[in-house]
mmCIF file of C-alpha atoms in Angstrom:
data_model
loop_
_atom_site.group_PDB
_atom_site.id
_atom_site.type_symbol
_atom_site.label_atom_id
_atom_site.label_comp_id
_atom_site.label_asym_id
_atom_site.label_seq_id
_atom_site.Cartn_x
_atom_site.Cartn_y
_atom_site.Cartn_z
ATOM 1 C CA MET M 4 0.000 0.000 0.000
ATOM 2 C CA PRO M 5 2.706 2.605 0.808
ATOM 3 C CA SER M 6 4.324 1.977 -2.543
ATOM 4 C CA THR M 7 0.955 2.393 -4.286
ATOM 5 C CA ALA M 8 0.309 5.654 -2.417
ATOM 6 C CA ALA M 9 3.742 6.907 -3.364
ATOM 7 C CA ALA M 10 3.128 6.065 -7.003
ATOM 8 C CA VAL M 11 -0.185 7.933 -6.938
ATOM 9 C CA ALA M 12 1.461 10.959 -5.310
ATOM 10 C CA LEU M 13 4.234 10.874 -7.905
ATOM 11 C CA ARG M 14 1.724 10.853 -10.769
ATOM 12 C CA ALA M 15 -0.134 13.782 -9.195
ATOM 13 C CA ALA M 16 3.038 15.855 -8.789
ATOM 14 C CA PRO M 17 3.594 18.652 -11.331
ATOM 15 C CA VAL M 18 6.034 17.798 -14.105
ATOM 16 C CA THR M 19 8.470 20.408 -15.455
ATOM 17 C CA HIS M 20 9.673 19.981 -19.026
ATOM 18 C CA ILE M 21 12.972 21.721 -19.840
ATOM 19 C CA ARG M 22 13.368 22.186 -23.568
ATOM 20 C CA PRO M 23 16.376 23.701 -25.373
ATOM 21 C CA GLN M 24 16.042 27.275 -26.519
ATOM 22 C CA GLN M 25 15.671 27.647 -30.276
ATOM 23 C CA GLY M 26 17.331 30.507 -32.173
ATOM 24 C CA TRP M 27 18.286 33.872 -30.705
ATOM 25 C CA ALA M 28 16.957 34.570 -27.239
ATOM 26 C CA ALA M 29 17.563 37.090 -24.478
ATOM 27 C CA PRO M 30 18.748 35.763 -21.105
ATOM 28 C CA ASP M 31 15.999 34.676 -18.722
ATOM 29 C CA LEU M 32 16.579 37.319 -16.037
ATOM 30 C CA PRO M 33 13.979 35.967 -13.524
ATOM 31 C CA GLU M 34 15.624 32.555 -13.766
ATOM 32 C CA LEU M 35 19.110 34.045 -13.271
ATOM 33 C CA TRP M 36 17.837 35.822 -10.160
ATOM 34 C CA ARG M 37 16.325 32.614 -8.749
ATOM 35 C CA TYR M 38 19.689 30.832 -9.153
ATOM 36 C CA ARG M 39 21.810 33.769 -7.866
ATOM 37 C CA GLU M 40 22.993 31.810 -4.821
ATOM 38 C CA LEU M 41 24.363 29.137 -7.158
ATOM 39 C CA LEU M 42 26.565 31.744 -8.857
ATOM 40 C CA VAL M 43 28.039 32.729 -5.489
ATOM 41 C CA PHE M 44 28.659 29.066 -4.708
ATOM 42 C CA LEU M 45 30.361 28.467 -8.080
ATOM 43 C CA VAL M 46 32.679 31.450 -7.542
ATOM 44 C CA TRP M 47 33.560 30.219 -4.061
ATOM 45 C CA ARG M 48 34.098 26.659 -5.310
ATOM 46 C CA ASP M 49 36.341 27.815 -8.183
ATOM 47 C CA ILE M 50 38.458 29.846 -5.745
ATOM 48 C CA ALA M 51 38.775 26.876 -3.384
ATOM 49 C CA VAL M 52 39.710 24.489 -6.212
ATOM 50 C CA ARG M 53 42.180 26.943 -7.748
ATOM 51 C CA TYR M 54 44.262 27.413 -4.613
ATOM 52 C CA LYS M 55 43.769 23.972 -3.058
ATOM 53 C CA GLN M 56 47.062 22.240 -2.171
ATOM 54 C CA THR M 57 49.134 25.303 -3.110
ATOM 55 C CA VAL M 58 51.889 26.432 -0.762
ATOM 56 C CA ILE M 59 51.096 30.173 -0.731
ATOM 57 C CA GLY M 60 47.393 29.912 -1.596
ATOM 58 C CA ALA M 61 45.652 33.110 -2.709
ATOM 59 C CA ALA M 62 48.989 34.974 -2.644
ATOM 60 C CA TRP M 63 49.437 33.676 -6.205
ATOM 61 C CA ALA M 64 46.930 36.361 -7.215
ATOM 62 C CA ILE M 65 49.542 38.921 -6.151
ATOM 63 C CA VAL M 66 52.712 37.177 -7.315
ATOM 64 C CA GLN M 67 51.812 37.207 -11.007
ATOM 65 C CA PRO M 68 51.154 40.965 -11.467
ATOM 66 C CA VAL M 69 54.014 41.906 -9.130
ATOM 67 C CA CYS M 70 56.563 39.783 -11.029
ATOM 68 C CA THR M 71 55.257 41.151 -14.347
ATOM 69 C CA MET M 72 55.562 44.688 -12.987
ATOM 70 C CA VAL M 73 59.171 44.100 -11.955
ATOM 71 C CA VAL M 74 60.134 42.667 -15.370
ATOM 72 C CA PHE M 75 58.387 45.458 -17.291
ATOM 73 C CA THR M 76 59.962 48.097 -15.047
ATOM 74 C CA VAL M 77 63.451 46.762 -15.747
ATOM 75 C CA ILE M 78 62.967 46.314 -19.505
ATOM 76 C CA PHE M 79 60.619 49.112 -20.559
ATOM 77 C CA GLY M 80 61.187 51.601 -17.756
ATOM 78 C CA GLY M 81 64.913 51.016 -17.210
ATOM 79 C CA PHE M 82 66.374 49.915 -20.548
ATOM 80 C CA ALA M 83 63.879 51.366 -23.075
ATOM 81 C CA LYS M 84 63.175 54.538 -21.014
ATOM 82 C CA LEU M 85 59.516 54.667 -22.082
ATOM 83 C CA PRO M 86 57.585 57.707 -20.750
ATOM 84 C CA SER M 87 55.365 57.106 -17.731
ATOM 85 C CA ASP M 88 53.059 60.135 -17.326
ATOM 86 C CA GLY M 89 55.489 61.729 -14.863
ATOM 87 C CA VAL M 90 55.039 59.057 -12.180
ATOM 88 C CA PRO M 91 57.499 56.272 -11.273
ATOM 89 C CA TYR M 92 57.336 53.503 -13.854
ATOM 90 C CA PRO M 93 56.271 50.796 -11.343
ATOM 91 C CA VAL M 94 53.236 52.931 -10.407
ATOM 92 C CA PHE M 95 52.513 53.618 -14.069
ATOM 93 C CA VAL M 96 52.688 50.018 -15.280
ATOM 94 C CA TYR M 97 51.026 48.401 -12.252
ATOM 95 C CA ALA M 98 48.010 50.734 -12.635
ATOM 96 C CA ALA M 99 47.556 49.212 -16.109
ATOM 97 C CA LEU M 100 48.380 45.642 -15.101
ATOM 98 C CA LEU M 101 45.521 45.643 -12.585
ATOM 99 C CA PRO M 102 42.718 45.835 -15.182
ATOM 100 C CA TRP M 103 44.679 43.871 -17.768
ATOM 101 C CA THR M 104 45.285 40.945 -15.385
ATOM 102 C CA LEU M 105 41.587 40.956 -14.493
ATOM 103 C CA PHE M 106 40.604 40.948 -18.160
ATOM 104 C CA ALA M 107 43.150 38.339 -19.247
ATOM 105 C CA GLY M 108 42.442 35.979 -16.345
ATOM 106 C CA ALA M 109 38.678 36.207 -16.807
ATOM 107 C CA VAL M 110 38.769 35.681 -20.579
ATOM 108 C CA THR M 111 41.194 32.736 -20.393
ATOM 109 C CA ALA M 112 39.298 30.971 -17.596
ATOM 110 C CA SER M 113 35.843 31.702 -19.056
ATOM 111 C CA SER M 114 36.796 30.391 -22.478
ATOM 112 C CA GLN M 115 37.752 27.012 -20.980
ATOM 113 C CA SER M 116 35.095 26.884 -18.269
ATOM 114 C CA LEU M 117 32.477 24.862 -20.157
ATOM 115 C CA VAL M 118 34.966 22.159 -21.137
ATOM 116 C CA SER M 119 36.413 22.085 -17.613
ATOM 117 C CA HIS M 120 32.914 21.622 -16.138
ATOM 118 C CA ALA M 121 31.748 18.995 -18.635
ATOM 119 C CA ASN M 122 30.527 16.614 -15.910
ATOM 120 C CA LEU M 123 28.425 19.309 -14.276
ATOM 121 C CA LEU M 124 27.137 20.510 -17.622
ATOM 122 C CA THR M 125 25.762 17.108 -18.670
ATOM 123 C CA LYS M 126 24.189 16.010 -15.403
ATOM 124 C CA VAL M 127 22.043 18.806 -14.006
ATOM 125 C CA TYR M 128 20.156 21.814 -15.310
ATOM 126 C CA PHE M 129 20.997 25.359 -14.242
ATOM 127 C CA PRO M 130 21.672 28.580 -16.168
ATOM 128 C CA ARG M 131 24.775 27.793 -18.243
ATOM 129 C CA LEU M 132 25.750 31.459 -18.221
ATOM 130 C CA PHE M 133 26.823 31.010 -14.605
ATOM 131 C CA ILE M 134 29.802 28.817 -15.522
ATOM 132 C CA PRO M 135 31.807 31.481 -17.444
ATOM 133 C CA ALA M 136 30.362 34.187 -15.163
ATOM 134 C CA ALA M 137 31.838 32.378 -12.141
ATOM 135 C CA SER M 138 35.274 32.426 -13.795
ATOM 136 C CA THR M 139 34.938 36.189 -14.201
ATOM 137 C CA GLY M 140 33.961 36.460 -10.537
ATOM 138 C CA VAL M 141 37.150 34.651 -9.489
ATOM 139 C CA ALA M 142 39.218 37.116 -11.530
ATOM 140 C CA VAL M 143 37.500 40.021 -9.727
ATOM 141 C CA VAL M 144 38.479 38.509 -6.360
ATOM 142 C CA ASP M 145 42.091 38.204 -7.565
ATOM 143 C CA PHE M 146 41.937 41.853 -8.670
ATOM 144 C CA ALA M 147 40.901 42.938 -5.161
ATOM 145 C CA LEU M 148 43.940 41.166 -3.693
ATOM 146 C CA ALA M 149 46.316 42.648 -6.286
ATOM 147 C CA LEU M 150 44.914 46.128 -5.559
ATOM 148 C CA LEU M 151 46.396 45.908 -2.060
ATOM 149 C CA VAL M 152 49.878 45.864 -3.585
ATOM 150 C CA TYR M 153 49.103 49.074 -5.470
ATOM 151 C CA ALA M 154 48.240 50.758 -2.180
ATOM 152 C CA GLY M 155 51.710 49.783 -0.952
ATOM 153 C CA LEU M 156 53.344 51.148 -4.126
ATOM 154 C CA MET M 157 51.553 54.480 -3.730
ATOM 155 C CA ALA M 158 52.691 54.764 -0.136
ATOM 156 C CA TRP M 159 56.285 53.867 -1.066
ATOM 157 C CA TYR M 160 56.511 56.420 -3.915
ATOM 158 C CA GLY M 161 54.399 59.077 -2.174
ATOM 159 C CA VAL M 162 51.631 59.123 -4.800
ATOM 160 C CA VAL M 163 48.516 60.896 -3.490
ATOM 161 C CA LEU M 164 44.995 59.767 -4.332
ATOM 162 C CA THR M 165 42.578 62.191 -5.996
ATOM 163 C CA PRO M 166 38.738 62.231 -5.987
ATOM 164 C CA ALA M 167 38.946 60.358 -9.302
ATOM 165 C CA VAL M 168 39.653 57.189 -7.289
ATOM 166 C CA LEU M 169 35.871 56.955 -6.856
ATOM 167 C CA LEU M 170 35.761 55.790 -10.486
ATOM 168 C CA VAL M 171 37.578 52.543 -9.642
ATOM 169 C CA PRO M 172 34.411 50.469 -8.907
ATOM 170 C CA ILE M 173 32.865 51.623 -12.194
ATOM 171 C CA LEU M 174 36.048 50.771 -14.088
ATOM 172 C CA VAL M 175 36.195 47.340 -12.440
ATOM 173 C CA LEU M 176 32.597 46.703 -13.519
ATOM 174 C CA LEU M 177 33.434 47.860 -17.038
ATOM 175 C CA THR M 178 36.447 45.536 -17.176
ATOM 176 C CA ALA M 179 34.368 42.598 -15.920
ATOM 177 C CA VAL M 180 31.628 43.303 -18.482
ATOM 178 C CA THR M 181 34.190 43.418 -21.300
ATOM 179 C CA ALA M 182 35.880 40.214 -20.117
ATOM 180 C CA LEU M 183 32.561 38.385 -19.703
ATOM 181 C CA GLY M 184 31.426 39.369 -23.196
ATOM 182 C CA VAL M 185 34.657 38.151 -24.800
ATOM 183 C CA GLY M 186 34.759 35.085 -22.519
ATOM 184 C CA LEU M 187 31.223 34.042 -23.491
ATOM 185 C CA LEU M 188 32.103 34.256 -27.177
ATOM 186 C CA PHE M 189 35.227 32.135 -26.742
ATOM 187 C CA ALA M 190 33.502 29.671 -24.379
ATOM 188 C CA SER M 191 30.768 28.798 -26.867
ATOM 189 C CA VAL M 192 33.355 28.292 -29.618
ATOM 190 C CA THR M 193 35.799 26.301 -27.470
ATOM 191 C CA VAL M 194 33.126 23.688 -26.707
ATOM 192 C CA VAL M 195 33.074 22.736 -30.387
ATOM 193 C CA TYR M 196 36.603 23.578 -31.496
ATOM 194 C CA ARG M 197 39.150 22.636 -28.806
ATOM 195 C CA ASP M 198 41.861 24.447 -30.780
ATOM 196 C CA PHE M 199 40.678 27.577 -28.999
ATOM 197 C CA ARG M 200 42.075 26.230 -25.719
ATOM 198 C CA ILE M 201 45.449 27.000 -27.302
ATOM 199 C CA VAL M 202 44.404 29.992 -29.393
ATOM 200 C CA VAL M 203 42.834 32.054 -26.587
ATOM 201 C CA PRO M 204 45.922 32.300 -24.298
ATOM 202 C CA PHE M 205 48.000 33.238 -27.343
ATOM 203 C CA VAL M 206 45.524 35.953 -28.397
ATOM 204 C CA VAL M 207 45.399 37.297 -24.824
ATOM 205 C CA GLN M 208 49.194 37.420 -24.694
ATOM 206 C CA MET M 209 49.287 39.389 -27.947
ATOM 207 C CA GLY M 210 46.596 41.696 -26.597
ATOM 208 C CA LEU M 211 48.867 42.698 -23.718
ATOM 209 C CA PHE M 212 51.211 44.451 -26.134
ATOM 210 C CA LEU M 213 48.407 45.804 -28.318
ATOM 211 C CA SER M 214 46.955 47.557 -25.261
ATOM 212 C CA PRO M 215 48.623 50.600 -23.597
ATOM 213 C CA VAL M 216 49.992 48.642 -20.632
ATOM 214 C CA VAL M 217 53.734 49.305 -20.947
ATOM 215 C CA TYR M 218 53.306 52.544 -22.917
ATOM 216 C CA THR M 219 50.878 55.467 -23.002
ATOM 217 C CA LEU M 220 48.364 56.035 -25.755
ATOM 218 C CA SER M 221 50.123 59.330 -26.564
ATOM 219 C CA THR M 222 53.196 57.390 -27.770
ATOM 220 C CA VAL M 223 51.133 55.630 -30.450
ATOM 221 C CA PRO M 224 51.531 57.399 -33.844
ATOM 222 C CA GLU M 225 48.496 59.564 -34.467
ATOM 223 C CA ARG M 226 47.539 57.805 -37.704
ATOM 224 C CA PHE M 227 47.215 54.499 -35.795
ATOM 225 C CA ARG M 228 45.612 55.927 -32.648
ATOM 226 C CA TRP M 229 42.047 55.333 -33.860
ATOM 227 C CA LEU M 230 42.899 51.643 -34.191
ATOM 228 C CA ALA M 231 44.118 51.576 -30.591
ATOM 229 C CA MET M 232 40.870 53.235 -29.486
ATOM 230 C CA LEU M 233 38.882 50.361 -31.001
ATOM 231 C CA ASN M 234 40.489 48.134 -28.384
ATOM 232 C CA PRO M 235 37.954 48.273 -25.500
ATOM 233 C CA MET M 236 40.749 47.889 -22.945
ATOM 234 C CA THR M 237 42.468 51.093 -24.110
ATOM 235 C CA GLY M 238 39.934 53.446 -22.520
ATOM 236 C CA ILE M 239 39.649 51.258 -19.419
ATOM 237 C CA ILE M 240 43.415 51.164 -18.827
ATOM 238 C CA GLU M 241 43.758 54.911 -19.351
ATOM 239 C CA GLY M 242 40.764 55.360 -17.030
ATOM 240 C CA PHE M 243 42.478 53.330 -14.308
ATOM 241 C CA ARG M 244 45.555 55.543 -14.603
ATOM 242 C CA SER M 245 43.381 58.614 -14.191
ATOM 243 C CA ALA M 246 41.628 57.130 -11.171
ATOM 244 C CA LEU M 247 44.752 55.826 -9.430
ATOM 245 C CA TYR M 248 47.299 58.625 -9.875
ATOM 246 C CA GLY M 249 45.357 61.618 -11.160
ATOM 247 C CA LYS M 250 46.119 61.576 -14.891
ATOM 248 C CA PRO M 251 43.558 63.785 -16.742
ATOM 249 C CA LEU M 252 40.589 61.609 -17.628
ATOM 250 C CA ALA M 253 39.805 61.179 -21.337
ATOM 251 C CA TRP M 254 36.004 60.986 -21.163
ATOM 252 C CA GLY M 255 35.634 60.430 -24.903
ATOM 253 C CA LEU M 256 38.019 57.476 -24.866
ATOM 254 C CA LEU M 257 36.259 56.009 -21.833
ATOM 255 C CA GLY M 258 32.908 56.478 -23.584
ATOM 256 C CA VAL M 259 34.123 54.500 -26.607
ATOM 257 C CA SER M 260 35.277 51.666 -24.338
ATOM 258 C CA THR M 261 31.929 51.696 -22.513
ATOM 259 C CA VAL M 262 29.974 51.353 -25.752
ATOM 260 C CA LEU M 263 32.288 48.556 -26.950
ATOM 261 C CA ALA M 264 31.987 46.745 -23.609
ATOM 262 C CA VAL M 265 28.178 46.794 -23.726
ATOM 263 C CA LEU M 266 28.167 45.633 -27.350
ATOM 264 C CA LEU M 267 30.572 42.790 -26.562
ATOM 265 C CA LEU M 268 28.407 41.652 -23.653
ATOM 266 C CA LEU M 269 25.216 41.730 -25.743
ATOM 267 C CA VAL M 270 26.802 39.799 -28.604
ATOM 268 C CA GLY M 271 28.436 37.352 -26.194
ATOM 269 C CA VAL M 272 25.225 36.647 -24.272
ATOM 270 C CA LEU M 273 23.046 36.301 -27.378
ATOM 271 C CA ASN M 274 25.539 34.010 -29.106
ATOM 272 C CA PHE M 275 25.936 31.948 -25.924
ATOM 273 C CA ARG M 276 22.147 31.568 -25.553
ATOM 274 C CA ARG M 277 21.844 30.535 -29.190
ATOM 275 C CA SER M 278 24.576 27.913 -28.847
ATOM 276 C CA GLU M 279 23.904 26.515 -25.366
ATOM 277 C CA ARG M 280 21.357 23.904 -26.457
ATOM 278 C CA ARG M 281 24.236 21.957 -28.083
ATOM 279 C CA PHE M 282 26.695 22.171 -25.188
ATOM 280 C CA ALA M 283 25.674 18.945 -23.435
ATOM 281 C CA ASP M 284 25.908 16.980 -26.708
ATOM 282 C CA VAL M 285 29.339 18.134 -27.883
ATOM 283 C CA VAL M 286 31.247 18.923 -24.695
#
């Protein structure tokens, strides 16, 4: 009798059918909000997995930009004598490495996130957007740790903050939006073509030198400057320099980067939503 009652109750229970989305579709915002706690959990889990069984743990988030800053200071600040907006070169280059490291880490991890979470992707339903979004969230946490080093650099070199520092949260959001848009595009392609697991880190490495990280935008020849402005990270990096050591803010350049960031996110989300129905079959 209990088994019969259970069978009757099971038949009476509501049944939810989850069908793949066809064609272009906007993200289901109510659904994303219902699963918001899962996104927090995925970010926390990715952080725990990333630094598990490491000797210095989360300090690795600081080691990478600091070592890069030291190398760039010796080569480009010491040997090449590149201009640095009138501030010490370590301050100049680290202010650019902060957003670039956030962008590069988020794009690289997001692009590989679906393949890395293949078991999770094929066993249970949840908004797939959360997988690359969680990778971007981890990069933001690493950024917060690396920002502490910049505070030490400013104190060491006697650099004074200006009211423009209030722009930092907006610039961080803009960097995360840009990285998520690019990461979503690469993630949906990497599921099908695994070559992109090799291509993406290479492209990101090239992007470091195509962005004004070790040099200022003013050193780019004027006839090529419009090309540099089409790089969404150009306005963001210059914006960080304005916010962190008082360089005059180029609002027009920042506006171009903002428009590009929003466009990249829209294209990335729409393409991801259009492709996600195939992920479980091909991953």
